[in-house]
Amino acid sequence: TWDSLPLKYRPLADRINVVITSTPEPFLASNPHPNLLAFSSFIEALTSLSARDDIGEIINIGGATLI
């Protein structure tokens, strides 16, 4: 889904963008932005986001192979 977004719209405005990737650190190093997070699993992302008090809603917009 991230790759399908035109560069000028990355990351999506006014929200925290989360990418699930097998290589979170290199992904973030090549895509630095304060509203962009990367995790190695969907469960890891949900656990981390659920622990934050600044997140009101979590919406998944892609991920054909999320585990």
N, C-alpha and C. Protein backbone atom coordinates (compact mmCIF):
# COMPACT_ATOMS: atom_id res chain seq x y z
N THR A 1 0.83 -1.19 0.00
CA THR A 1 0.00 0.00 0.00
C THR A 1 0.87 1.25 0.00
N TRP A 2 1.94 1.26 0.83
CA TRP A 2 2.85 2.41 0.86
C TRP A 2 3.39 2.70 -0.54
N ASP A 3 3.84 1.67 -1.22
CA ASP A 3 4.41 1.85 -2.55
C ASP A 3 3.39 2.35 -3.57
N SER A 4 2.12 2.12 -3.33
CA SER A 4 1.10 2.56 -4.28
C SER A 4 0.75 4.04 -4.11
N LEU A 5 1.17 4.65 -3.01
CA LEU A 5 0.89 6.07 -2.79
C LEU A 5 1.88 6.92 -3.59
N PRO A 6 1.38 7.93 -4.31
CA PRO A 6 2.31 8.84 -5.00
C PRO A 6 3.24 9.50 -3.97
N LEU A 7 4.48 9.72 -4.36
CA LEU A 7 5.48 10.29 -3.45
C LEU A 7 5.00 11.56 -2.77
N LYS A 8 4.28 12.41 -3.49
CA LYS A 8 3.86 13.68 -2.90
C LYS A 8 2.82 13.50 -1.78
N TYR A 9 2.22 12.32 -1.68
CA TYR A 9 1.23 12.06 -0.63
C TYR A 9 1.78 11.21 0.51
N ARG A 10 3.07 10.87 0.47
CA ARG A 10 3.68 10.04 1.51
C ARG A 10 4.36 10.92 2.54
N PRO A 11 4.15 10.70 3.80
CA PRO A 11 3.07 9.90 4.38
C PRO A 11 1.74 10.63 4.27
N LEU A 12 0.64 9.91 4.45
CA LEU A 12 -0.68 10.53 4.41
C LEU A 12 -0.76 11.58 5.51
N ALA A 13 -1.35 12.72 5.18
CA ALA A 13 -1.39 13.86 6.09
C ALA A 13 -2.33 13.63 7.28
N ASP A 14 -2.01 14.31 8.37
CA ASP A 14 -2.89 14.39 9.55
C ASP A 14 -3.17 13.05 10.21
N ARG A 15 -2.21 12.15 10.17
CA ARG A 15 -2.36 10.85 10.82
C ARG A 15 -0.99 10.21 10.98
N ILE A 16 -0.91 9.25 11.85
CA ILE A 16 0.31 8.46 11.97
C ILE A 16 0.21 7.33 10.96
N ASN A 17 1.20 7.21 10.12
CA ASN A 17 1.25 6.17 9.09
C ASN A 17 2.09 5.02 9.61
N VAL A 18 1.60 3.82 9.45
CA VAL A 18 2.30 2.63 9.92
C VAL A 18 2.52 1.69 8.74
N VAL A 19 3.74 1.23 8.59
CA VAL A 19 4.08 0.27 7.54
C VAL A 19 4.55 -1.01 8.21
N ILE A 20 4.03 -2.14 7.76
CA ILE A 20 4.48 -3.44 8.23
C ILE A 20 5.47 -3.95 7.18
N THR A 21 6.69 -4.23 7.64
CA THR A 21 7.75 -4.66 6.73
C THR A 21 8.70 -5.61 7.45
N SER A 22 9.33 -6.46 6.71
CA SER A 22 10.31 -7.36 7.32
C SER A 22 11.60 -6.63 7.70
N THR A 23 11.74 -5.40 7.23
CA THR A 23 12.94 -4.60 7.52
C THR A 23 12.56 -3.21 8.02
N PRO A 24 12.00 -3.10 9.22
CA PRO A 24 11.53 -1.79 9.70
C PRO A 24 12.62 -0.73 9.82
N GLU A 25 13.79 -1.08 10.35
CA GLU A 25 14.83 -0.08 10.54
C GLU A 25 15.33 0.50 9.22
N PRO A 26 15.70 -0.35 8.25
CA PRO A 26 16.12 0.22 6.95
C PRO A 26 15.00 1.01 6.26
N PHE A 27 13.75 0.54 6.42
CA PHE A 27 12.63 1.27 5.81
C PHE A 27 12.55 2.68 6.38
N LEU A 28 12.61 2.81 7.70
CA LEU A 28 12.53 4.12 8.33
C LEU A 28 13.74 4.99 8.00
N ALA A 29 14.90 4.37 7.89
CA ALA A 29 16.11 5.12 7.54
C ALA A 29 15.99 5.74 6.15
N SER A 30 15.32 5.05 5.24
CA SER A 30 15.18 5.59 3.89
C SER A 30 13.91 6.40 3.70
N ASN A 31 13.05 6.44 4.71
CA ASN A 31 11.79 7.20 4.66
C ASN A 31 11.57 7.97 5.96
N PRO A 32 12.49 8.83 6.35
CA PRO A 32 12.35 9.50 7.65
C PRO A 32 11.19 10.51 7.66
N HIS A 33 10.36 10.39 8.66
CA HIS A 33 9.26 11.35 8.85
C HIS A 33 8.69 11.12 10.25
N PRO A 34 8.38 12.20 10.98
CA PRO A 34 7.87 12.01 12.36
C PRO A 34 6.53 11.29 12.45
N ASN A 35 5.73 11.30 11.40
CA ASN A 35 4.43 10.63 11.42
C ASN A 35 4.46 9.27 10.75
N LEU A 36 5.65 8.69 10.62
CA LEU A 36 5.79 7.38 9.99
C LEU A 36 6.45 6.41 10.95
N LEU A 37 5.79 5.27 11.17
CA LEU A 37 6.32 4.21 12.01
C LEU A 37 6.39 2.93 11.18
N ALA A 38 7.28 2.04 11.55
CA ALA A 38 7.38 0.75 10.86
C ALA A 38 7.55 -0.36 11.89
N PHE A 39 6.90 -1.48 11.64
CA PHE A 39 6.95 -2.64 12.52
C PHE A 39 7.12 -3.89 11.68
N SER A 40 7.58 -4.96 12.32
CA SER A 40 7.79 -6.20 11.59
C SER A 40 6.57 -7.12 11.59
N SER A 41 5.53 -6.78 12.35
CA SER A 41 4.31 -7.58 12.33
C SER A 41 3.11 -6.71 12.68
N PHE A 42 1.95 -7.18 12.25
CA PHE A 42 0.70 -6.47 12.53
C PHE A 42 0.43 -6.46 14.04
N ILE A 43 0.69 -7.57 14.71
CA ILE A 43 0.49 -7.66 16.16
C ILE A 43 1.40 -6.68 16.89
N GLU A 44 2.66 -6.60 16.47
CA GLU A 44 3.59 -5.65 17.08
C GLU A 44 3.09 -4.22 16.90
N ALA A 45 2.58 -3.89 15.73
CA ALA A 45 2.06 -2.55 15.47
C ALA A 45 0.85 -2.27 16.35
N LEU A 46 -0.10 -3.20 16.40
CA LEU A 46 -1.30 -3.00 17.22
C LEU A 46 -0.95 -2.86 18.70
N THR A 47 -0.03 -3.66 19.17
CA THR A 47 0.38 -3.59 20.58
C THR A 47 0.99 -2.23 20.89
N SER A 48 1.88 -1.78 20.04
CA SER A 48 2.54 -0.49 20.25
C SER A 48 1.55 0.67 20.15
N LEU A 49 0.71 0.65 19.15
CA LEU A 49 -0.25 1.75 18.96
C LEU A 49 -1.30 1.77 20.06
N SER A 50 -1.74 0.61 20.50
CA SER A 50 -2.75 0.53 21.56
C SER A 50 -2.23 1.09 22.89
N ALA A 51 -0.93 1.07 23.09
CA ALA A 51 -0.34 1.57 24.33
C ALA A 51 -0.22 3.09 24.35
N ARG A 52 -0.44 3.72 23.23
CA ARG A 52 -0.31 5.19 23.14
C ARG A 52 -1.62 5.86 23.49
N ASP A 53 -1.53 7.00 24.17
CA ASP A 53 -2.76 7.72 24.52
C ASP A 53 -3.11 8.81 23.49
N ASP A 54 -2.32 8.95 22.44
CA ASP A 54 -2.60 9.95 21.41
C ASP A 54 -3.22 9.33 20.16
N ILE A 55 -3.64 8.07 20.25
CA ILE A 55 -4.26 7.37 19.11
C ILE A 55 -5.71 7.08 19.47
N GLY A 56 -6.62 7.60 18.67
CA GLY A 56 -8.03 7.37 18.94
C GLY A 56 -8.62 6.24 18.13
N GLU A 57 -8.06 6.01 16.95
CA GLU A 57 -8.63 5.01 16.06
C GLU A 57 -7.50 4.44 15.19
N ILE A 58 -7.54 3.14 14.95
CA ILE A 58 -6.56 2.49 14.09
C ILE A 58 -7.32 1.94 12.89
N ILE A 59 -6.88 2.34 11.69
CA ILE A 59 -7.52 1.90 10.45
C ILE A 59 -6.48 1.24 9.57
N ASN A 60 -6.76 0.02 9.14
CA ASN A 60 -5.88 -0.71 8.23
C ASN A 60 -6.34 -0.46 6.80
N ILE A 61 -5.43 0.00 5.93
CA ILE A 61 -5.82 0.28 4.54
C ILE A 61 -5.12 -0.63 3.54
N GLY A 62 -4.48 -1.69 4.00
CA GLY A 62 -3.83 -2.58 3.05
C GLY A 62 -3.19 -3.74 3.76
N GLY A 63 -2.56 -4.57 2.99
CA GLY A 63 -1.83 -5.68 3.58
C GLY A 63 -2.35 -7.03 3.19
N ALA A 64 -2.14 -7.42 1.97
CA ALA A 64 -2.62 -8.71 1.48
C ALA A 64 -1.99 -9.89 2.18
N THR A 65 -0.81 -9.69 2.75
CA THR A 65 -0.10 -10.82 3.36
C THR A 65 0.23 -10.58 4.82
N LEU A 66 -0.54 -9.78 5.52
CA LEU A 66 -0.28 -9.55 6.94
C LEU A 66 -0.54 -10.80 7.76
N ILE A 67 0.35 -11.04 8.71
CA ILE A 67 0.20 -12.19 9.60
C ILE A 67 0.18 -11.70 11.03
